[in-house]
Amino acid sequence: MSVAPARRVAYDTIRAVTGSDAYANLLLPKSIARAGLSGPDAGLATELTYGTLRRMGTYDAIIAVAADREPARIDPAVLDALRLGAHQLLATRVAAHAAVNETVELVASATRGRGPVGFANAVLRRISQASFAEWMVRVTELARSDDERLGLRSAHPVWVLRAFRRALAAEGRVDELDALLDADNVSPRVTMVALPGLADIPADAERAPYSPIAFRAPGGDPQPITEGSAGRLRVQDEGSQLAALALSRARPVAAGERWLDLCAGPGGKSALLAAEALAGGASLEANEPVPARAGLVRQALAAVPLKVEVSEEDGRERAANAPAAYDRILVDAPCTGLGALRRRPEARWRKQASDVRDLSALQRELLADALSAVKPGGIVAYVTCSPHLSETAAVVADAIDAAGGAVQELDARGVLQAVVREPLDLPVPTSGAGHAQLWPHRHGTDAMFISLLQRVR
Ligand SMILES: C[S@@+](CC[C@H](N)C(=O)[O-])C[C@H]1O[C@@H](n2cnc3c(N)ncnc32)[C@H](O)[C@@H]1O
């Protein structure tokens, strides 16, 4: 039996993600194009890849019971095939015989001898004997806590869902946790930006609710729109647009202002800030230490007729070497990305709780150095695409404390409400802090955190 090309593409992508740390959202479109898939076949390859990777932890729990063996003791090439097979059997309308036979065929092509093939065949047949709901009853009975059960049902690691619960509790909305976990398992609609002053939203496009420059890609396919737009109509999450606009529109721009985008790669917000700087008579510099990503920043900036220098330094040094030089700085800090799980299906399983400690130390240093690089009266926007409190409110609170009265937090929610087309539901945090936290389930955006900090002396 031959393997359908869509399944082969899904399997190879999953192997590259689990075995070589590839990113599915970057690799899959290239693999689909190379295999010549289009229409429903491309859709099937995407569904199989994203669905399998998103629910990997849950499928592993099912495979452990069906195989009577811990996933860590299964050959990785076989395990990935079993994950893909389990997804087809339990969460799609793919016929069971096709799911089993073609998965076994994938195992035969990836391994030697009859052992792995027989093993995979037996495990898949066992999985096919019960529905997803029945398997959930079996695996959740083995869970050691309510949070483990919730993690299995929602396909989130326990440390991630606990971090989400704490962040929602910090704004008195802990009852939204289930909605947030559900939203993470649905691919977002493709949202685009029309760079202000340089491009118009296409007349027939559906507007997005909040950002005044956002619209939906017609038919979900951005390519016909991006082509021929010279980079001025581009894909960008509405939350990212709002984060950049919160800085550029925090107050009117005075001609001659100097702006810096400190952590700029791959350049989506730089392009938007450049368009805003051009309109207001400000200048912009950008910085990104990873050379390949700095190249992407230059590409993105090519859309805007403004000369923008792109440096390739560690942001801490870049900012520390420019005391009181800038009027506005964007610190879109490197973070866990837990706010963008919808579009990065494997990210939730790849990140570890221990990553947060190292990242938050770097975030604190970047923010402190950025605050030293703004003029008195200047504004730093501290932004993450993570809602984890250790990367968000705690970093900002420490920066304000450390500044000993030299830094105050502005009302980011008020700034955003003045920018948006429809009011945002942005509760006041129980701490009373001035930041804004966007959410996939509530706003349809990535979970962007936005704090505006002003140096007062
Ligand atoms: C969240 S991304 C920025 C996204 C970007 N602003 C955009 O909208 O396209 C964070 C960036 O920070 C960069 N980065 C990592 N360590 C850094 C450091 N020490 N200084 C400055 N940037 C850093 C990463 O390479 C990454 O490109």
Tab-separated table of C-alpha atoms and ligand atoms in Angstrom:
chain	number	residue	atom	x	y	z
A	1	MET	CA	0.000	0.000	0.000
A	2	SER	CA	1.390	3.442	-0.849
A	3	VAL	CA	1.219	6.398	1.513
A	4	ALA	CA	-0.901	9.399	0.449
A	5	PRO	CA	1.406	12.405	-0.197
A	6	ALA	CA	-0.418	14.544	2.402
A	7	ARG	CA	0.317	11.927	5.107
A	8	ARG	CA	3.936	11.631	4.000
A	9	VAL	CA	4.371	15.425	4.205
A	10	ALA	CA	2.727	15.480	7.660
A	11	TYR	CA	4.910	12.620	8.926
A	12	ASP	CA	8.162	14.113	7.585
A	13	THR	CA	7.298	17.502	9.103
A	14	ILE	CA	6.479	15.968	12.490
A	15	ARG	CA	9.776	14.011	12.369
A	16	ALA	CA	11.709	17.222	11.628
A	17	VAL	CA	9.930	19.028	14.478
A	18	THR	CA	10.494	16.362	17.139
A	19	GLY	CA	13.890	15.162	15.867
A	20	SER	CA	15.601	18.301	14.549
A	21	ASP	CA	13.847	21.154	16.398
A	22	ALA	CA	12.253	22.437	13.151
A	23	TYR	CA	9.296	24.851	13.381
A	24	ALA	CA	6.155	23.439	11.786
A	25	ASN	CA	4.789	26.845	10.748
A	26	LEU	CA	7.979	27.567	8.778
A	27	LEU	CA	8.713	24.088	7.390
A	28	LEU	CA	5.252	22.879	6.431
A	29	PRO	CA	4.457	25.452	3.703
A	30	LYS	CA	7.785	24.638	2.014
A	31	SER	CA	7.175	20.856	2.251
A	32	ILE	CA	3.662	21.268	0.846
A	33	ALA	CA	5.010	23.285	-2.097
A	34	ARG	CA	7.856	20.802	-2.729
A	35	ALA	CA	5.389	17.888	-2.780
A	36	GLY	CA	3.159	19.825	-5.199
A	37	LEU	CA	0.141	19.617	-2.865
A	38	SER	CA	-2.717	22.059	-3.284
A	39	GLY	CA	-6.378	22.450	-2.327
A	40	PRO	CA	-7.754	19.665	-0.137
A	41	ASP	CA	-4.434	17.741	-0.052
A	42	ALA	CA	-2.581	20.787	1.284
A	43	GLY	CA	-5.424	21.285	3.795
A	44	LEU	CA	-5.180	17.642	4.909
A	45	ALA	CA	-1.384	17.832	5.354
A	46	THR	CA	-1.808	20.981	7.464
A	47	GLU	CA	-4.606	19.529	9.586
A	48	LEU	CA	-2.699	16.293	10.225
A	49	THR	CA	0.539	18.094	11.121
A	50	TYR	CA	-0.960	20.799	13.320
A	51	GLY	CA	-3.529	18.509	14.943
A	52	THR	CA	-0.948	15.862	15.808
A	53	LEU	CA	1.619	18.319	17.174
A	54	ARG	CA	-0.915	20.279	19.224
A	55	ARG	CA	-2.288	17.221	20.973
A	56	MET	CA	1.019	15.360	21.203
A	57	GLY	CA	1.047	15.142	25.012
A	58	THR	CA	-2.482	13.715	25.074
A	59	TYR	CA	-1.715	11.212	22.302
A	60	ASP	CA	1.434	10.124	24.171
A	61	ALA	CA	-0.683	9.320	27.232
A	62	ILE	CA	-3.007	7.208	25.061
A	63	ILE	CA	-0.103	5.495	23.291
A	64	ALA	CA	1.510	4.678	26.670
A	65	VAL	CA	-1.631	2.778	27.708
A	66	ALA	CA	-2.217	1.125	24.319
A	67	ALA	CA	1.446	0.066	23.996
A	68	ASP	CA	1.913	-0.625	27.703
A	69	ARG	CA	5.188	1.206	27.291
A	70	GLU	CA	6.395	4.719	28.129
A	71	PRO	CA	6.756	6.863	24.961
A	72	ALA	CA	10.398	7.545	25.921
A	73	ARG	CA	11.045	3.811	25.355
A	74	ILE	CA	9.565	3.797	21.821
A	75	ASP	CA	11.796	4.409	18.765
A	76	PRO	CA	11.175	8.127	17.918
A	77	ALA	CA	10.399	7.332	14.241
A	78	VAL	CA	7.753	4.820	15.360
A	79	LEU	CA	6.413	7.107	18.084
A	80	ASP	CA	5.841	9.961	15.623
A	81	ALA	CA	3.975	7.602	13.292
A	82	LEU	CA	1.826	6.403	16.212
A	83	ARG	CA	1.033	10.017	17.160
A	84	LEU	CA	-0.037	10.738	13.591
A	85	GLY	CA	-2.052	7.517	13.473
A	86	ALA	CA	-3.724	8.247	16.832
A	87	HIS	CA	-4.719	11.712	15.617
A	88	GLN	CA	-6.308	10.307	12.471
A	89	LEU	CA	-8.134	7.562	14.358
A	90	LEU	CA	-9.393	9.717	17.227
A	91	ALA	CA	-9.852	13.240	15.882
A	92	THR	CA	-10.481	13.084	12.132
A	93	ARG	CA	-12.931	11.453	9.732
A	94	VAL	CA	-10.118	9.508	8.013
A	95	ALA	CA	-11.266	5.876	7.571
A	96	ALA	CA	-9.740	3.655	10.282
A	97	HIS	CA	-8.283	1.128	7.820
A	98	ALA	CA	-6.487	3.901	5.881
A	99	ALA	CA	-5.191	5.461	9.107
A	100	VAL	CA	-3.834	2.130	10.368
A	101	ASN	CA	-2.469	0.735	7.101
A	102	GLU	CA	-0.780	3.906	5.915
A	103	THR	CA	0.725	4.595	9.343
A	104	VAL	CA	2.141	1.075	9.419
A	105	GLU	CA	3.535	1.728	5.936
A	106	LEU	CA	5.258	4.886	7.244
A	107	VAL	CA	6.814	2.802	10.031
A	108	ALA	CA	7.996	0.192	7.478
A	109	SER	CA	9.678	2.907	5.403
A	110	ALA	CA	11.372	4.489	8.431
A	111	THR	CA	12.612	1.366	10.247
A	112	ARG	CA	14.212	-2.021	9.555
A	113	GLY	CA	12.817	-5.504	10.201
A	114	ARG	CA	9.313	-6.710	11.043
A	115	GLY	CA	9.433	-5.821	14.782
A	116	PRO	CA	8.494	-2.146	14.603
A	117	VAL	CA	5.829	-2.817	11.953
A	118	GLY	CA	4.136	-5.483	14.041
A	119	PHE	CA	4.356	-3.306	17.154
A	120	ALA	CA	2.846	-0.269	15.405
A	121	ASN	CA	0.094	-2.370	13.873
A	122	ALA	CA	-0.877	-3.830	17.260
A	123	VAL	CA	-0.833	-0.453	19.045
A	124	LEU	CA	-2.919	1.262	16.365
A	125	ARG	CA	-5.498	-1.523	16.342
A	126	ARG	CA	-5.804	-1.185	20.105
A	127	ILE	CA	-6.223	2.597	19.800
A	128	SER	CA	-8.875	2.139	17.099
A	129	GLN	CA	-11.024	0.027	19.419
A	130	ALA	CA	-12.180	3.037	21.477
A	131	SER	CA	-13.305	6.596	20.721
A	132	PHE	CA	-11.421	9.717	21.815
A	133	ALA	CA	-13.957	10.227	24.633
A	134	GLU	CA	-13.459	6.646	25.852
A	135	TRP	CA	-9.681	7.032	25.749
A	136	MET	CA	-9.951	10.278	27.705
A	137	VAL	CA	-11.844	8.464	30.467
A	138	ARG	CA	-9.091	5.842	30.625
A	139	VAL	CA	-6.102	8.207	30.640
A	140	THR	CA	-7.626	10.829	32.935
A	141	GLU	CA	-8.371	8.070	35.511
A	142	LEU	CA	-4.607	7.578	35.714
A	143	ALA	CA	-3.922	11.306	36.239
A	144	ARG	CA	-2.610	12.362	39.644
A	145	SER	CA	-4.373	15.733	39.915
A	146	ASP	CA	-7.222	17.822	38.501
A	147	ASP	CA	-4.664	19.932	36.644
A	148	GLU	CA	-3.160	16.829	35.006
A	149	ARG	CA	-6.673	15.855	33.914
A	150	LEU	CA	-7.265	19.343	32.534
A	151	GLY	CA	-3.885	19.176	30.801
A	152	LEU	CA	-4.813	15.887	29.120
A	153	ARG	CA	-8.244	17.130	28.050
A	154	SER	CA	-6.982	20.463	26.705
A	155	ALA	CA	-3.591	19.247	25.446
A	156	HIS	CA	-1.562	21.706	27.527
A	157	PRO	CA	1.376	20.952	29.848
A	158	VAL	CA	0.379	21.458	33.482
A	159	TRP	CA	2.950	24.234	34.064
A	160	VAL	CA	1.527	26.179	31.114
A	161	LEU	CA	-2.110	25.984	32.158
A	162	ARG	CA	-1.149	26.961	35.710
A	163	ALA	CA	0.705	30.004	34.377
A	164	PHE	CA	-2.374	30.941	32.322
A	165	ARG	CA	-4.616	30.524	35.366
A	166	ARG	CA	-2.391	32.827	37.442
A	167	ALA	CA	-2.359	35.460	34.674
A	168	LEU	CA	-6.156	35.355	34.304
A	169	ALA	CA	-6.575	35.451	38.095
A	170	ALA	CA	-4.430	38.597	38.157
A	171	GLU	CA	-7.236	40.316	36.269
A	172	GLY	CA	-10.086	38.563	38.098
A	173	ARG	CA	-10.999	36.374	35.109
A	174	VAL	CA	-9.924	32.897	36.213
A	175	ASP	CA	-13.270	31.572	34.924
A	176	GLU	CA	-11.986	32.161	31.367
A	177	LEU	CA	-9.312	29.441	31.571
A	178	ASP	CA	-11.275	26.773	29.655
A	179	ALA	CA	-12.085	29.257	26.874
A	180	LEU	CA	-8.409	30.194	26.601
A	181	LEU	CA	-7.263	26.560	26.433
A	182	ASP	CA	-9.883	25.849	23.745
A	183	ALA	CA	-8.803	28.915	21.731
A	184	ASP	CA	-5.210	27.654	21.698
A	185	ASN	CA	-6.345	24.570	19.787
A	186	VAL	CA	-7.911	26.450	16.882
A	187	SER	CA	-5.830	27.977	14.082
A	188	PRO	CA	-6.293	31.755	14.012
A	189	ARG	CA	-7.732	33.601	11.025
A	190	VAL	CA	-5.055	35.216	8.887
A	191	THR	CA	-4.922	38.905	9.832
A	192	MET	CA	-3.073	41.514	7.791
A	193	VAL	CA	-1.948	45.102	8.182
A	194	ALA	CA	-2.034	48.010	5.735
A	195	LEU	CA	0.990	50.139	6.649
A	196	PRO	CA	-0.475	53.541	7.583
A	197	GLY	CA	0.118	56.303	5.051
A	198	LEU	CA	1.566	53.808	2.546
A	199	ALA	CA	-1.277	51.410	1.702
A	200	ASP	CA	-5.050	51.240	2.045
A	201	ILE	CA	-7.119	48.334	3.307
A	202	PRO	CA	-8.544	46.662	0.151
A	203	ALA	CA	-12.100	47.920	-0.348
A	204	ASP	CA	-13.638	44.429	-0.341
A	205	ALA	CA	-11.681	43.120	2.663
A	206	GLU	CA	-13.317	42.326	6.001
A	207	ARG	CA	-11.991	44.647	8.719
A	208	ALA	CA	-10.680	43.195	11.981
A	209	PRO	CA	-12.442	44.586	15.045
A	210	TYR	CA	-9.755	46.496	16.910
A	211	SER	CA	-6.702	47.714	15.013
A	212	PRO	CA	-7.646	50.565	12.650
A	213	ILE	CA	-5.184	49.234	10.053
A	214	ALA	CA	-6.060	45.495	10.246
A	215	PHE	CA	-8.078	43.345	7.877
A	216	ARG	CA	-8.627	39.648	7.193
A	217	ALA	CA	-6.949	37.903	4.294
A	218	PRO	CA	-9.775	37.181	1.818
A	219	GLY	CA	-10.339	33.407	1.671
A	220	GLY	CA	-7.623	33.018	4.313
A	221	ASP	CA	-4.903	33.267	1.654
A	222	PRO	CA	-2.670	36.338	2.034
A	223	GLN	CA	-0.547	35.715	-1.057
A	224	PRO	CA	-2.650	37.455	-3.725
A	225	ILE	CA	-2.801	40.511	-1.460
A	226	THR	CA	0.857	40.615	-0.416
A	227	GLU	CA	2.073	40.126	-3.999
A	228	GLY	CA	2.463	43.438	-5.725
A	229	SER	CA	2.031	45.427	-2.495
A	230	ALA	CA	5.812	46.000	-2.085
A	231	GLY	CA	5.514	44.740	1.489
A	232	ARG	CA	2.985	47.404	2.479
A	233	LEU	CA	0.135	44.911	2.911
A	234	ARG	CA	1.525	42.194	5.149
A	235	VAL	CA	0.479	39.422	7.519
A	236	GLN	CA	0.508	40.620	11.136
A	237	ASP	CA	-1.483	39.575	14.166
A	238	GLU	CA	-3.814	42.302	15.403
A	239	GLY	CA	-2.185	42.137	18.856
A	240	SER	CA	1.229	42.891	17.342
A	241	GLN	CA	-0.241	45.849	15.484
A	242	LEU	CA	-1.769	47.195	18.686
A	243	ALA	CA	1.531	46.772	20.573
A	244	ALA	CA	3.391	48.914	18.012
A	245	LEU	CA	0.569	51.489	17.831
A	246	ALA	CA	0.493	51.740	21.649
A	247	LEU	CA	4.023	53.151	21.474
A	248	SER	CA	3.698	55.289	18.348
A	249	ARG	CA	0.314	56.745	19.402
A	250	ALA	CA	0.923	57.014	23.175
A	251	ARG	CA	1.094	60.770	22.564
A	252	PRO	CA	1.399	62.987	19.474
A	253	VAL	CA	4.726	62.622	17.630
A	254	ALA	CA	6.996	65.696	17.616
A	255	ALA	CA	9.039	66.147	14.448
A	256	GLY	CA	12.636	65.046	14.971
A	257	GLU	CA	11.902	62.422	17.645
A	258	ARG	CA	14.368	59.468	17.748
A	259	TRP	CA	12.897	55.987	18.054
A	260	LEU	CA	14.582	52.589	18.584
A	261	ASP	CA	13.225	49.056	18.078
A	262	LEU	CA	15.599	47.118	20.340
A	263	CYS	CA	14.637	43.455	19.651
A	264	ALA	CA	13.426	43.821	16.098
A	265	GLY	CA	13.637	40.448	14.312
A	266	PRO	CA	11.922	39.482	12.064
A	267	GLY	CA	10.736	43.081	11.663
A	268	GLY	CA	6.935	43.120	11.591
A	269	LYS	CA	6.675	45.825	14.238
A	270	SER	CA	9.707	47.685	12.808
A	271	ALA	CA	7.895	48.119	9.492
A	272	LEU	CA	4.820	49.476	11.252
A	273	LEU	CA	6.886	51.785	13.490
A	274	ALA	CA	8.809	53.005	10.422
A	275	ALA	CA	5.535	53.939	8.697
A	276	GLU	CA	4.381	55.747	11.837
A	277	ALA	CA	7.749	57.510	12.231
A	278	LEU	CA	7.646	58.614	8.591
A	279	ALA	CA	4.150	60.062	9.011
A	280	GLY	CA	5.124	61.945	12.177
A	281	GLY	CA	8.553	63.204	11.119
A	282	ALA	CA	10.449	60.952	13.562
A	283	SER	CA	13.481	58.751	12.828
A	284	LEU	CA	13.800	55.042	13.611
A	285	GLU	CA	16.725	52.725	14.320
A	286	ALA	CA	16.376	48.967	14.704
A	287	ASN	CA	18.500	46.323	16.401
A	288	GLU	CA	18.499	42.527	16.159
A	289	PRO	CA	21.463	40.413	17.332
A	290	VAL	CA	20.755	37.309	15.221
A	291	PRO	CA	22.185	38.118	11.767
A	292	ALA	CA	19.632	36.086	9.764
A	293	ARG	CA	16.807	37.794	11.616
A	294	ALA	CA	18.449	41.209	11.137
A	295	GLY	CA	18.316	40.413	7.401
A	296	LEU	CA	14.565	39.845	7.710
A	297	VAL	CA	14.233	43.196	9.496
A	298	ARG	CA	15.964	44.935	6.564
A	299	GLN	CA	13.629	43.134	4.142
A	300	ALA	CA	10.566	44.219	6.128
A	301	LEU	CA	11.816	47.812	6.315
A	302	ALA	CA	12.290	47.965	2.546
A	303	ALA	CA	8.520	48.572	2.371
A	304	VAL	CA	8.902	52.017	3.968
A	305	PRO	CA	10.687	54.970	2.291
A	306	LEU	CA	12.538	55.899	5.474
A	307	LYS	CA	16.247	55.261	6.035
A	308	VAL	CA	16.498	52.951	9.059
A	309	GLU	CA	19.886	51.695	10.347
A	310	VAL	CA	19.731	48.074	11.539
A	311	SER	CA	22.436	47.133	14.077
A	312	GLU	CA	23.235	43.567	15.116
A	313	GLU	CA	24.180	43.938	18.784
A	314	ASP	CA	23.048	42.466	22.052
A	315	GLY	CA	20.205	44.816	22.951
A	316	ARG	CA	21.623	45.323	26.449
A	317	GLU	CA	24.860	46.772	25.091
A	318	ARG	CA	23.111	48.642	22.300
A	319	ALA	CA	20.902	50.449	24.836
A	320	ALA	CA	23.518	50.867	27.587
A	321	ASN	CA	25.825	52.611	25.085
A	322	ALA	CA	23.199	55.222	24.224
A	323	PRO	CA	22.270	56.955	27.498
A	324	ALA	CA	19.223	59.280	27.284
A	325	ALA	CA	19.351	59.182	23.456
A	326	TYR	CA	15.821	58.213	22.379
A	327	ASP	CA	12.272	59.511	22.704
A	328	ARG	CA	10.599	56.112	22.278
A	329	ILE	CA	11.950	52.555	22.502
A	330	LEU	CA	10.156	49.302	21.774
A	331	VAL	CA	11.392	46.327	23.826
A	332	ASP	CA	9.528	43.434	22.184
A	333	ALA	CA	11.418	41.037	24.382
A	334	PRO	CA	12.503	37.480	23.610
A	335	CYS	CA	9.989	35.354	25.572
A	336	THR	CA	8.465	31.879	25.873
A	337	GLY	CA	5.873	32.725	23.198
A	338	LEU	CA	3.132	31.125	25.318
A	339	GLY	CA	0.737	33.724	23.930
A	340	ALA	CA	1.085	32.432	20.380
A	341	LEU	CA	0.373	28.728	20.867
A	342	ARG	CA	-2.414	28.853	18.254
A	343	ARG	CA	0.053	29.395	15.442
A	344	ARG	CA	3.020	27.348	16.780
A	345	PRO	CA	1.557	23.914	17.404
A	346	GLU	CA	4.645	22.263	18.915
A	347	ALA	CA	5.720	25.210	21.098
A	348	ARG	CA	3.778	24.164	24.187
A	349	TRP	CA	5.635	20.824	24.382
A	350	ARG	CA	9.043	22.262	23.524
A	351	LYS	CA	9.169	25.033	26.126
A	352	GLN	CA	10.009	24.138	29.715
A	353	ALA	CA	9.117	25.902	32.967
A	354	SER	CA	12.876	26.341	33.454
A	355	ASP	CA	13.058	28.520	30.291
A	356	VAL	CA	11.072	31.214	32.095
A	357	ARG	CA	13.812	31.918	34.664
A	358	ASP	CA	16.536	32.584	32.071
A	359	LEU	CA	14.234	34.592	29.831
A	360	SER	CA	12.914	36.768	32.627
A	361	ALA	CA	16.498	37.583	33.709
A	362	LEU	CA	17.268	38.711	30.140
A	363	GLN	CA	13.960	40.623	29.932
A	364	ARG	CA	14.787	42.533	33.158
A	365	GLU	CA	18.201	43.532	31.811
A	366	LEU	CA	16.858	44.596	28.406
A	367	LEU	CA	14.146	46.706	30.030
A	368	ALA	CA	16.524	48.344	32.545
A	369	ASP	CA	18.980	49.236	29.763
A	370	ALA	CA	16.184	50.526	27.529
A	371	LEU	CA	14.968	52.769	30.364
A	372	SER	CA	18.480	54.235	30.613
A	373	ALA	CA	18.470	54.884	26.844
A	374	VAL	CA	15.321	57.049	26.781
A	375	LYS	CA	15.482	60.778	27.453
A	376	PRO	CA	13.686	62.130	30.535
A	377	GLY	CA	10.046	62.211	29.407
A	378	GLY	CA	10.711	59.422	26.888
A	379	ILE	CA	8.621	56.240	26.686
A	380	VAL	CA	9.589	52.550	26.610
A	381	ALA	CA	6.980	50.023	25.479
A	382	TYR	CA	7.703	46.663	27.116
A	383	VAL	CA	5.937	43.945	25.112
A	384	THR	CA	5.869	40.136	25.199
A	385	CYS	CA	3.828	37.559	23.309
A	386	SER	CA	3.533	35.666	26.569
A	387	PRO	CA	1.056	36.278	29.399
A	388	HIS	CA	3.291	34.473	31.960
A	389	LEU	CA	3.401	36.826	34.986
A	390	SER	CA	7.122	36.196	35.487
A	391	GLU	CA	7.744	37.599	32.001
A	392	THR	CA	5.207	40.399	32.199
A	393	ALA	CA	3.905	42.197	35.303
A	394	ALA	CA	6.786	40.993	37.521
A	395	VAL	CA	9.433	42.306	35.085
A	396	VAL	CA	7.724	45.690	34.892
A	397	ALA	CA	7.164	45.961	38.666
A	398	ASP	CA	10.842	45.196	39.315
A	399	ALA	CA	11.953	47.781	36.731
A	400	ILE	CA	9.795	50.451	38.379
A	401	ASP	CA	11.124	49.528	41.845
A	402	ALA	CA	14.724	49.502	40.648
A	403	ALA	CA	14.328	52.949	39.081
A	404	GLY	CA	13.560	54.442	42.511
A	405	GLY	CA	10.972	56.956	41.341
A	406	ALA	CA	12.612	57.766	37.993
A	407	VAL	CA	10.096	55.668	36.011
A	408	GLN	CA	6.299	55.659	36.018
A	409	GLU	CA	3.868	53.345	34.262
A	410	LEU	CA	1.441	55.034	31.874
A	411	ASP	CA	-2.149	53.934	31.222
A	412	ALA	CA	-1.598	51.482	28.343
A	413	ARG	CA	-5.255	50.413	28.413
A	414	GLY	CA	-6.360	54.022	27.959
A	415	VAL	CA	-3.915	54.497	25.077
A	416	LEU	CA	-5.215	51.360	23.369
A	417	GLN	CA	-8.870	52.278	23.869
A	418	ALA	CA	-8.157	55.562	22.078
A	419	VAL	CA	-6.536	53.694	19.148
A	420	VAL	CA	-9.051	50.892	18.547
A	421	ARG	CA	-12.169	50.825	16.374
A	422	GLU	CA	-14.267	48.919	18.945
A	423	PRO	CA	-13.704	49.031	22.726
A	424	LEU	CA	-11.463	46.273	24.049
A	425	ASP	CA	-12.544	44.283	27.095
A	426	LEU	CA	-9.470	45.081	29.257
A	427	PRO	CA	-10.106	44.570	32.969
A	428	VAL	CA	-8.053	46.522	35.500
A	429	PRO	CA	-5.517	44.108	37.047
A	430	THR	CA	-6.016	43.390	40.746
A	431	SER	CA	-2.610	45.075	41.307
A	432	GLY	CA	-3.960	48.286	39.766
A	433	ALA	CA	-1.058	48.355	37.288
A	434	GLY	CA	-1.394	50.246	34.012
A	435	HIS	CA	-0.550	47.477	31.540
A	436	ALA	CA	-2.823	45.836	28.969
A	437	GLN	CA	-3.068	42.084	28.433
A	438	LEU	CA	-4.663	40.821	25.209
A	439	TRP	CA	-5.971	37.244	24.898
A	440	PRO	CA	-6.789	34.815	22.059
A	441	HIS	CA	-10.140	33.765	23.548
A	442	ARG	CA	-11.281	37.303	24.388
A	443	HIS	CA	-9.844	39.416	21.604
A	444	GLY	CA	-8.926	36.900	18.884
A	445	THR	CA	-5.301	38.116	19.092
A	446	ASP	CA	-2.133	36.537	20.387
A	447	ALA	CA	-1.783	37.007	24.159
A	448	MET	CA	0.299	40.193	23.909
A	449	PHE	CA	1.308	42.024	27.065
A	450	ILE	CA	1.867	45.768	26.680
A	451	SER	CA	3.251	48.131	29.314
A	452	LEU	CA	4.186	51.771	28.640
A	453	LEU	CA	6.879	53.149	30.922
A	454	GLN	CA	7.879	56.795	31.051
A	455	ARG	CA	11.184	58.038	32.401
A	456	VAL	CA	10.307	61.028	34.538
A	457	ARG	CA	13.884	62.217	35.255
B	1	LIG	C1	9.593	38.601	20.150
B	1	LIG	S1	10.876	38.701	18.990
B	1	LIG	C2	10.636	40.284	18.291
B	1	LIG	C3	9.568	40.305	17.218
B	1	LIG	C4	9.602	41.582	16.386
B	1	LIG	N1	9.503	42.771	17.199
B	1	LIG	C5	8.526	41.617	15.311
B	1	LIG	O1	7.463	42.210	15.553
B	1	LIG	O2	8.743	41.060	14.243
B	1	LIG	C6	12.273	38.934	19.999
B	1	LIG	C7	13.577	39.149	19.241
B	1	LIG	O3	14.590	39.436	20.214
B	1	LIG	C8	15.797	38.932	19.727
B	1	LIG	N2	16.756	38.841	20.850
B	1	LIG	C9	17.165	37.752	21.532
B	1	LIG	N3	18.083	38.094	22.446
B	1	LIG	C10	18.258	39.441	22.353
B	1	LIG	C11	19.087	40.381	23.005
B	1	LIG	N4	19.933	40.005	23.981
B	1	LIG	N5	19.020	41.664	22.609
B	1	LIG	C12	18.165	42.065	21.645
B	1	LIG	N6	17.354	41.212	20.988
B	1	LIG	C13	17.406	39.918	21.337
B	1	LIG	C14	15.411	37.599	19.126
B	1	LIG	O4	16.397	37.146	18.216
B	1	LIG	C15	14.078	37.931	18.467
B	1	LIG	O5	14.262	38.243	17.124
